[in-house]
XYZ file of C-alpha atoms in Angstrom:
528
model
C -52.801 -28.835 -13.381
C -55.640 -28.907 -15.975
C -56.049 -25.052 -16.216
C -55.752 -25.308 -20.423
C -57.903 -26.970 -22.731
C -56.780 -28.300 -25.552
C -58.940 -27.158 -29.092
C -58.810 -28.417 -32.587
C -57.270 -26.634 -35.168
C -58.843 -26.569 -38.618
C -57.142 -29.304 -39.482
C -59.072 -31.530 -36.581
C -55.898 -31.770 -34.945
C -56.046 -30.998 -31.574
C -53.906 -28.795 -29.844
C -53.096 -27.561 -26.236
C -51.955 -23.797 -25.708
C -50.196 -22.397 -22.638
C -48.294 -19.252 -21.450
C -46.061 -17.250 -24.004
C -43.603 -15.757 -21.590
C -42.444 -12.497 -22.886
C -39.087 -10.944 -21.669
C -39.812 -7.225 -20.843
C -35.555 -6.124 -19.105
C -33.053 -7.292 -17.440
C -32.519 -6.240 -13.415
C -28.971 -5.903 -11.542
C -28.697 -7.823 -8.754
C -26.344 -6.347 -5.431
C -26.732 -9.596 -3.251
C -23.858 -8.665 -0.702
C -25.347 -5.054 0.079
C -22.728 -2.261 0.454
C -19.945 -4.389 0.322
C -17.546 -2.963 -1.861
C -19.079 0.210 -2.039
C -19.012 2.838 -3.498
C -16.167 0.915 -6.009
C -18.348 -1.208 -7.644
C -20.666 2.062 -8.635
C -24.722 2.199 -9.193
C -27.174 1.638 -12.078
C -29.808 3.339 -13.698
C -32.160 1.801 -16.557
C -32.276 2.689 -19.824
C -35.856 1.952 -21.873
C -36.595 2.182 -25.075
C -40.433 1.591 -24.877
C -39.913 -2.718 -25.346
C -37.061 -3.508 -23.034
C -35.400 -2.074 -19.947
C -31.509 -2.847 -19.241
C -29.102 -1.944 -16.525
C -26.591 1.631 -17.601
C -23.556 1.642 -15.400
C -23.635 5.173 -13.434
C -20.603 5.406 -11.140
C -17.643 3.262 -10.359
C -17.013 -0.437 -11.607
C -20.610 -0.570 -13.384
C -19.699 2.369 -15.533
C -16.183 1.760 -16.267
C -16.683 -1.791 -17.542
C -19.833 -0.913 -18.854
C -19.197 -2.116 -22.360
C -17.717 -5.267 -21.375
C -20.392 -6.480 -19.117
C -23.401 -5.329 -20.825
C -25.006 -8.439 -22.380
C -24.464 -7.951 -26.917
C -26.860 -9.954 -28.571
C -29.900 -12.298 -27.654
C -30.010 -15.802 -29.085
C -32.952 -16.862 -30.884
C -33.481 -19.969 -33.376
C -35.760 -19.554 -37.415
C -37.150 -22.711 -37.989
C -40.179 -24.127 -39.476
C -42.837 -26.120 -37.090
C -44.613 -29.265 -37.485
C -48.611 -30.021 -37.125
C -47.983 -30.112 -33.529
C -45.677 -27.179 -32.867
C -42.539 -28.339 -32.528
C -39.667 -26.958 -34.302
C -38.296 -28.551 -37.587
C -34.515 -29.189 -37.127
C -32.939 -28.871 -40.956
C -30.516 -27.268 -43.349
C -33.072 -24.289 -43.587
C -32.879 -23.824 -39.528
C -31.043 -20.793 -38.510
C -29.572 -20.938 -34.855
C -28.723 -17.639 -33.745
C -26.215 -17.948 -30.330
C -26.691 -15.715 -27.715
C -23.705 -13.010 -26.871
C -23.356 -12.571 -23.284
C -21.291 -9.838 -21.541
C -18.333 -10.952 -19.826
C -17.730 -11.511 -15.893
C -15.202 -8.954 -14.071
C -12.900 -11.180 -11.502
C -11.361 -8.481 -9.058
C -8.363 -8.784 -7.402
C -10.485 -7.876 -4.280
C -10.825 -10.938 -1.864
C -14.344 -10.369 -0.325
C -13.621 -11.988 3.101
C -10.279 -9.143 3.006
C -12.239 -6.144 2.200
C -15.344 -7.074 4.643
C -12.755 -7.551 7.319
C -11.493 -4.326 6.435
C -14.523 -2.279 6.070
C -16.013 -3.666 9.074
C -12.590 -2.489 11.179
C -12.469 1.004 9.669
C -16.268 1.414 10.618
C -15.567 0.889 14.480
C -12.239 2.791 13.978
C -14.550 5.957 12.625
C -16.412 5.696 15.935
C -13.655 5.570 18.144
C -12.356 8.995 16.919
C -15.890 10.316 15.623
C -14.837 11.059 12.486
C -16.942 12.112 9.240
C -15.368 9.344 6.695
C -12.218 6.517 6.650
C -10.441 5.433 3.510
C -8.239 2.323 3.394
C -6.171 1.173 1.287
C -4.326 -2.116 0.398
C -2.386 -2.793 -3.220
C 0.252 -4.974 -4.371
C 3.594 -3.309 -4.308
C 4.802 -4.944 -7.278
C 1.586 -6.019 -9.491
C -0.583 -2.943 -8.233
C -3.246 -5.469 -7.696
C -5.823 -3.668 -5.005
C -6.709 -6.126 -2.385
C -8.535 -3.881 -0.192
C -10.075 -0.416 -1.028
C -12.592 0.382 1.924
C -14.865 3.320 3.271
C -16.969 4.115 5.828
C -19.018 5.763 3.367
C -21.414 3.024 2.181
C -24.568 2.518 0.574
C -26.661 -0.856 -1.135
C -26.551 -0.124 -4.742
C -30.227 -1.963 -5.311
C -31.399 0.662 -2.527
C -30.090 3.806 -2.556
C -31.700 6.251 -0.240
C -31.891 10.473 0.027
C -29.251 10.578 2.823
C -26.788 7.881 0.487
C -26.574 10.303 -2.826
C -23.038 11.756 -1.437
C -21.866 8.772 -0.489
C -22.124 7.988 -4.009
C -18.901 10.142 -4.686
C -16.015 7.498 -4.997
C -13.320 9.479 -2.285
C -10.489 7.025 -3.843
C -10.192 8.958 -6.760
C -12.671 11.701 -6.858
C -11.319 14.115 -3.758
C -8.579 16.016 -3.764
C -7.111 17.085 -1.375
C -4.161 19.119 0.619
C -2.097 16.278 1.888
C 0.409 17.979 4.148
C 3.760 16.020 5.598
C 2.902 12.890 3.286
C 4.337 14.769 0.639
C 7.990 15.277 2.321
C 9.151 12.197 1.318
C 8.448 12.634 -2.260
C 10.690 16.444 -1.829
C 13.388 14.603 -0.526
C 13.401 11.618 -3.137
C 13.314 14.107 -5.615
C 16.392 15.818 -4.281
C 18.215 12.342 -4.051
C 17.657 11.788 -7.200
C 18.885 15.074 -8.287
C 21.700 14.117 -5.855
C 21.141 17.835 -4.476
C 21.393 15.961 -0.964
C 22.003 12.544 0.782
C 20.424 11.246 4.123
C 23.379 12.392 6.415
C 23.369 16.363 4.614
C 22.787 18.554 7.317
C 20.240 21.788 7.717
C 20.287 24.231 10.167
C 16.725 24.393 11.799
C 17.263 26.113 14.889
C 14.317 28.851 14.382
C 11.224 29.779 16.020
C 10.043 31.436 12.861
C 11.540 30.980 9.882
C 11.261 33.663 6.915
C 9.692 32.077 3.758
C 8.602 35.185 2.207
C 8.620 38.724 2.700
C 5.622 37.986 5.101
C 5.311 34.453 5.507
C 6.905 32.830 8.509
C 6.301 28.912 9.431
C 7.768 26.542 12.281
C 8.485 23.575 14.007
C 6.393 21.883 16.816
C 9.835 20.162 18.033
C 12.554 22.267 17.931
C 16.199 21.088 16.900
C 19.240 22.917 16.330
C 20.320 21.194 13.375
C 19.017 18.157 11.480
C 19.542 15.875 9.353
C 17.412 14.238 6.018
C 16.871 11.430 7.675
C 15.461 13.319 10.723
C 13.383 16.033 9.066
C 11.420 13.345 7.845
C 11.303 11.156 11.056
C 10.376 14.826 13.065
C 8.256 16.009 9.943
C 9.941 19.331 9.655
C 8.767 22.400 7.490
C 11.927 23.997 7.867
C 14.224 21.537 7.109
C 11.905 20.134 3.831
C 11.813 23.023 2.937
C 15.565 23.864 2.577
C 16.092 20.679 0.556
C 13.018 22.195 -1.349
C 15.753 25.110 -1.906
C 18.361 22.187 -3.542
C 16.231 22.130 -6.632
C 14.915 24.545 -9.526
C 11.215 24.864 -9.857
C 10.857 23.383 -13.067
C 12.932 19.965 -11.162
C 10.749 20.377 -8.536
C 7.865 20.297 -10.976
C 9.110 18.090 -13.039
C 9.851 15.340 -9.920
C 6.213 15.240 -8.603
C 4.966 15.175 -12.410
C 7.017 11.459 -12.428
C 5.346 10.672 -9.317
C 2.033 11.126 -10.792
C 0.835 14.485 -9.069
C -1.222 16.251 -10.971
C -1.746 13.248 -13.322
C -4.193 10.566 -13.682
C -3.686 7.701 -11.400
C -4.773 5.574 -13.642
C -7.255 3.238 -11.690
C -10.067 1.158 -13.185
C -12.283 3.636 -12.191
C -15.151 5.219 -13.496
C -13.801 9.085 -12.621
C -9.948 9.601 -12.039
C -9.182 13.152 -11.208
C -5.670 14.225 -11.750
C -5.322 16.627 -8.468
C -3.740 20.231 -9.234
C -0.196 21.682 -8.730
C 1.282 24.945 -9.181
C 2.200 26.550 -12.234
C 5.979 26.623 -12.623
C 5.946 30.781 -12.651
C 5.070 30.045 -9.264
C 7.138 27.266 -8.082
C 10.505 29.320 -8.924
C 9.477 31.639 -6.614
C 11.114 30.443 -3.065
C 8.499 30.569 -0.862
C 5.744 28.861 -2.911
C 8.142 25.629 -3.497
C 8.667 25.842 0.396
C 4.744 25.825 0.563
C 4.563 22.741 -1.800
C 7.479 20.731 -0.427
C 5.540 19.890 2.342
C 2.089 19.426 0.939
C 0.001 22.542 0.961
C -1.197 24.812 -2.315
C -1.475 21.313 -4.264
C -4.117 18.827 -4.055
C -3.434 14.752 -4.407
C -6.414 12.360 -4.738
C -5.801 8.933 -2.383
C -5.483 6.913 -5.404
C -2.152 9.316 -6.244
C -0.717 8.712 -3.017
C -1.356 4.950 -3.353
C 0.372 4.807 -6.501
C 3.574 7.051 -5.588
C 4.253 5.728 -2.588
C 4.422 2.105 -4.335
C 7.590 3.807 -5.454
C 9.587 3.078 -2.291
C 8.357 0.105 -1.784
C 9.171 -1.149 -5.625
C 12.836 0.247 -6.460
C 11.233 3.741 -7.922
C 8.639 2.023 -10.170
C 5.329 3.697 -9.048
C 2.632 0.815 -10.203
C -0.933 1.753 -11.157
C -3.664 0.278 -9.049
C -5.938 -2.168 -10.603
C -9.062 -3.289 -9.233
C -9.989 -5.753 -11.816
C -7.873 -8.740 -12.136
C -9.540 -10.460 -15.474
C -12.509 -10.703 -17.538
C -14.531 -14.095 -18.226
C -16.880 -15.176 -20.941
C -19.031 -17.758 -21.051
C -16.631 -20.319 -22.052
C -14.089 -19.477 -19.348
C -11.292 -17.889 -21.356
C -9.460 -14.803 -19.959
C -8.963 -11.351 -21.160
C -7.261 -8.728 -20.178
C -7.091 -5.169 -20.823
C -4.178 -2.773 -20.356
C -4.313 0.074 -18.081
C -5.069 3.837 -19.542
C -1.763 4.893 -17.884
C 1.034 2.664 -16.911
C 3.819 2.282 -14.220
C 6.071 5.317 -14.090
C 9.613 5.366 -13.090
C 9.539 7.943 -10.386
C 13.372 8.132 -9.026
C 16.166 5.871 -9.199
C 16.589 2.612 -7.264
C 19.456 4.234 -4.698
C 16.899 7.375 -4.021
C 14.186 4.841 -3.627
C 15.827 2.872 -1.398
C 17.305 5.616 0.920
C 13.711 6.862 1.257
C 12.387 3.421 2.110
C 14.952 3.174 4.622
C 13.872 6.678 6.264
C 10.099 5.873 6.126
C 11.031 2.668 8.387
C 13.069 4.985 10.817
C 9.747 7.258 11.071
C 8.097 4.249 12.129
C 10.864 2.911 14.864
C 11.420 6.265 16.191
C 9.278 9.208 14.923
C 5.244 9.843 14.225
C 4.522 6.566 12.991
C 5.903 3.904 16.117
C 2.049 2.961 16.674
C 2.239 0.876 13.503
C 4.920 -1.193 14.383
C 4.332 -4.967 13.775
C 6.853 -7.347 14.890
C 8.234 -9.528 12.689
C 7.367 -7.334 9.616
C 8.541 -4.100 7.515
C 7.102 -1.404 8.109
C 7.747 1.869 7.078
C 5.215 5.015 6.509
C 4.539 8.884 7.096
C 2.012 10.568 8.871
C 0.733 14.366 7.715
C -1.990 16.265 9.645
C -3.525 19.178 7.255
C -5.860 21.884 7.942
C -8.725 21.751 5.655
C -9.690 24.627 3.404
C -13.143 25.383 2.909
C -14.221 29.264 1.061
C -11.050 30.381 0.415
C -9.587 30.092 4.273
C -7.937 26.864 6.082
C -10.552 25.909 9.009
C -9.554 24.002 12.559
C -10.633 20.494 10.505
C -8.326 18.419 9.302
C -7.266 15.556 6.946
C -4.569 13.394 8.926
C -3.183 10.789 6.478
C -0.974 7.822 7.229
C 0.753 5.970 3.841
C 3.710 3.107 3.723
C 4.098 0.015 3.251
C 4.525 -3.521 5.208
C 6.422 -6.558 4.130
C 7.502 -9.934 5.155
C 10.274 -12.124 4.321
C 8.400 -13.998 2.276
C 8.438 -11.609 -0.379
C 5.019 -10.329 0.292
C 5.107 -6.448 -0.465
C 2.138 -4.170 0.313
C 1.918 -0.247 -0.077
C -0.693 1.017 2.476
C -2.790 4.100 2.866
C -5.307 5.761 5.248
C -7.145 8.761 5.222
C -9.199 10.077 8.129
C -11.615 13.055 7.179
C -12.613 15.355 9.925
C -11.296 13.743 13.070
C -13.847 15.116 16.109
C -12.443 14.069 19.002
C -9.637 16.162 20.870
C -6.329 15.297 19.514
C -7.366 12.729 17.404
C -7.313 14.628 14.223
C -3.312 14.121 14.679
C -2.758 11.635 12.185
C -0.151 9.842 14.693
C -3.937 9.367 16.845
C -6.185 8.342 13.752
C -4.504 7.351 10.695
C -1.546 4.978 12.273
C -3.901 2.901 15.007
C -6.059 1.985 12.046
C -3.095 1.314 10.086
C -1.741 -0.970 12.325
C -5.114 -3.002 12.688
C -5.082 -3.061 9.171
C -1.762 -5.241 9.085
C -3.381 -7.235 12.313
C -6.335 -8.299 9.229
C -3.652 -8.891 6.794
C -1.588 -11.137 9.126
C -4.133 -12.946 10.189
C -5.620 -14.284 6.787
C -1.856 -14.793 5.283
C -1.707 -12.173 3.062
C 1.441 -11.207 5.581
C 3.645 -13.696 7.736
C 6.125 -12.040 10.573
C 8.740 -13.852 12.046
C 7.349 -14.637 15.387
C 3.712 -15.106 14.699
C 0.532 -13.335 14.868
C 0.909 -9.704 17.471
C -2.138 -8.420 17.767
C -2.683 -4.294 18.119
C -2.820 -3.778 21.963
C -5.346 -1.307 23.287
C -4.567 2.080 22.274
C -4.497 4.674 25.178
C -3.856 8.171 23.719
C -1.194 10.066 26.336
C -2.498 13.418 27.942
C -1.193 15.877 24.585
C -0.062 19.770 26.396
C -2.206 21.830 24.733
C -1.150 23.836 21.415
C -1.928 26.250 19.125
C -4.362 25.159 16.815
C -5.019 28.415 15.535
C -5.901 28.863 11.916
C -2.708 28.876 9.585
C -2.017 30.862 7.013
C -1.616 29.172 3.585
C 2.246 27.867 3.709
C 1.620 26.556 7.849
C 1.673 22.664 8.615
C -0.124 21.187 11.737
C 2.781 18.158 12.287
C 2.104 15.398 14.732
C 3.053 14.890 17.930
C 6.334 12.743 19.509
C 5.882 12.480 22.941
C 8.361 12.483 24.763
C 10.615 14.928 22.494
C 14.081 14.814 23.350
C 15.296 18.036 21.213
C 19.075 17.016 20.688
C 21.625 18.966 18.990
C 24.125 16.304 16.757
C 27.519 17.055 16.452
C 28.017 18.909 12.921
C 30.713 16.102 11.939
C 29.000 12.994 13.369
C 27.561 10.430 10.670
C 24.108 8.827 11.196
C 24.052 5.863 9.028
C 20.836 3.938 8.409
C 20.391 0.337 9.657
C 20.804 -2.289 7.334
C 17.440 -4.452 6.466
C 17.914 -8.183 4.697
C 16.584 -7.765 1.308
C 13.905 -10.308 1.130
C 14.201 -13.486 -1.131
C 12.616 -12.552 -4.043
C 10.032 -14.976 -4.795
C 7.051 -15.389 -7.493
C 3.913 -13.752 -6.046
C 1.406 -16.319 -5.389
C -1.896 -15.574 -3.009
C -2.008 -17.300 0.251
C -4.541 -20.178 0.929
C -6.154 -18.977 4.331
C -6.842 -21.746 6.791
C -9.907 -22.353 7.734
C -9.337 -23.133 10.980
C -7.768 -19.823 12.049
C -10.329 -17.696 10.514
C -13.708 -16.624 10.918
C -16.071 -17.615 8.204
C -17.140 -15.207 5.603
C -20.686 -15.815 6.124
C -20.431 -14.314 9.902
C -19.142 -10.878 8.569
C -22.470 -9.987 7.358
């Protein structure tokens, strides 16, 4: 360009200077926006007057932090010649640069945008506040999909974005409600205080808890079952097999399920939830309150995790977002999780609950997430939402299970709607299951699943007339359930055996990621 002149040195040599270029910090880059956020967490800058560098704040930045940060810059000593250039000898020191390493995440991106994308027209449909969704490996714990509606771009973040920056995966708890039954009842199977056919009488309008505290049914039944006070979600009847156990088994059950423990996730925060002391838990009517899911608080990470339990013989696995670390040469590391896989009940409890969680979706709360072809099993729960000390007419209506193939594809499931708006669809039988059930429509269609059949997409969802209820405010041991419409109260026989069906235990195969087709799918590129 001839912009620099060359000059001669005192040596009459001449010489032509340029541009030093002097590195002042390094910059993160978020190229895909809010995809994957809030997971993969924020950055701040840390200066220390000569160079600025990326800090992980929140999420996947800050809990691989150390890992990723770049160690050491390269630099080379040598000696020049008359015209500059460096003197390559046994005096040379060559100093290699350290860089940090590369997180791979199990997380497909073309998966989790499909997901996010669905869950953001879902949120619209029922006008709620905030969606979570869910998607791990039953058997590796590998998270394929963890989505919210709640999303910001890391390399922006506005005012209006800072409490979005809370990761709701593992940083809420939360009153769960019904979701929690099946975890009292595989804890009394394990305890083999009951089996599926031991009956319960739950004929009552009001049933006595506490000296004062009374709670119900919305479908009334003379008698039931364990197999049916799951599938109708009853507070009496869970709370009877509640009754079966001490409070310090009781206690001791949801501690192996990982209540009121951390989760364990690759996450920068991982709060543990709470759960009553056991002084309170022998006491009768607060182990009726807990048995089906109020006076506790789970985190959606929790639920993940011990729900993989029926879905993986009793072994509750800990969801992992990152898959493997890289270096520069390509070689692998990785690093084992803070808290491992728990054995939560054994295989026969596990089992029995599976096969009730798969009768709740044929015949009870959950039948909007049936798939042909597939597995599918799952419980809603509907829970008022406290807020100063008093439950207010808001709820948190949950949906978690599982769906499998015969392939030996096993995934445990979860959604969470916060603050349903729109009339009846804070029922999580409205909310959580519809999106649950598109959810496995994604999952089929880029061959993470494969039902006998083919491909059955969700059909238009047209939410019956509901009679109106009483949604009045409940006291603190009261459970909104969901909704069966049509009920058809029925009074069994006291002698009469209700078996479970029989399911084909899948061919147990090595777990290898499907190769979607491109011609079946839409291109990544379009989902942005």
């Amino acid at each position: 360009l001839d912009v620099f002149r060359a000059i001669k040195n005192r040596n009459g040599i001449e010489v032509l200077y340029g541009l030093d270029i002097l590195e002042n910090g390094e910059k993160r880059r978020f190229p895909l926006k809010d995809v994957l956020s809030p997971i993969i967490g924020y950055v701040g800058n840390k200066d220390d007057g000569k160079y600025t560098r990326p800090v992980g704040k929140k999420g996947l930045e800050r809990a691989y932090e150390k890992h990723i940060i770049s160690k050491i810059n390269g630099y080379t000593k040598a000696k020049r010649d008359v015209v500059g250039a460096l003197i390559h000898d046994k005096n040379t020191i060559i100093r290699p640069r350290e860089d940090g390493l590369d997180l791979h995440l199990n997380i497909p991106l073309a998966l989790q945008r499909r997901m996010e994308l669905m869950i953001d027209k879902m949120k619209q449909n029922i006008d709620a506040e905030e969606i979570l969704l869910g998607v791990m490996d039953s058997k590796t714990g590998k998270v394929l999909s963890m989505a919210t509606t709640r999303r910001y771009n890391p390399a922006h973040i506005r005012q209006q974005d800072i409490s979005a920056m809370v990761i709701k995966g593992s940083e809420y708890p939360y009153e769960a409600g019904s979701v929690l039954k099946p975890l009292t009842l595989a804890i009394a199977l394990d305890h083999k205080r009951v089996t599926p056919n031991t009956w319960f009488n739950t004929g009552y309008h009001k049933f006595q808890i506490g000296k004062k505290r009374f709670i119900s049914d919305d479908d009334f039944f003379e008698s039931q079952n364990a197999i049916d006070i799951i599938v109708h979600s009853s507070n009496i009847g869970i709370s009877q097999i509640a009754w079966k156990l001490t409070g310090e088994e009781y206690r001791k059950g949801l501690l192996k399920f990982g209540i009121a423990k951390h989760s364990g996730i690759d996450l920068s925060r991982d709060l543990p939830g709470s759960l009553k002391p056991l002084r309170l838990l022998n006491n009768k009517m607060h182990r009726a309150n807990s048995s089906y899911g109020y006076g506790m608080t789970v985190t959606f990470a929790q639920l993940m995790k011990a729900y993989s339990a029926f879905n993986n013989d009793g072994v509750a696995v800990t969801p992992r977002l990152v898959d493997y670390l890289q270096d520069v040469k390509g070689k692998h590391y990785t690093l084992d999780p803070k808290v491992g896989d728990i054995k939560a009940v054994n295989k026969k409890a596990a089992r029995e609950v599976h096969d009730i969680l798969l009768e709740v979706v044929k015949r009870g709360t959950g039948v909007k997430a049936q798939y042909p072809g597939l597995e599918v099993g799952g419980k809603t729960g509907t829970a008022h939402i406290a807020e100063h000390g008093h439950y207010i007419r808001e709820y948190h209506s949950s949906f978690y299970g599982f769906a499998n193939d015969n392939k030996g594809h096993k995934y445990t499931i979860g959604v969470l709607v916060i603050r349903a708006k729109k009339y009846h669809k804070y029922f999580a039988s409205q909310s959580a299951v519809p999106t649950f059930r598109r959810a496995l429509d994604i999952l089929v269609e880029l061959d993470y699943l494969e039902p006998e059949g083919g491909i059955a997409r969700s059909p238009d969802i047209v939410v019956p007339q509901v009679p109106e209820i009483d949604v009045s405010t409940p006291t603190i041991d009261t459970e909104i359930q969901d909704k069966v419409v049509p009920v058809r109260p029925v009074t069994p026989a006291p002698k009469t055996n209700t078996t479970l069906p029989k399911f084909p235990t899948p061919t147990k195969k090595l777990y290898k990621k499907p190769t979607p087709k491109p011609s079946k799918h839409q291109g990544f590129e379009d989902l942005f």
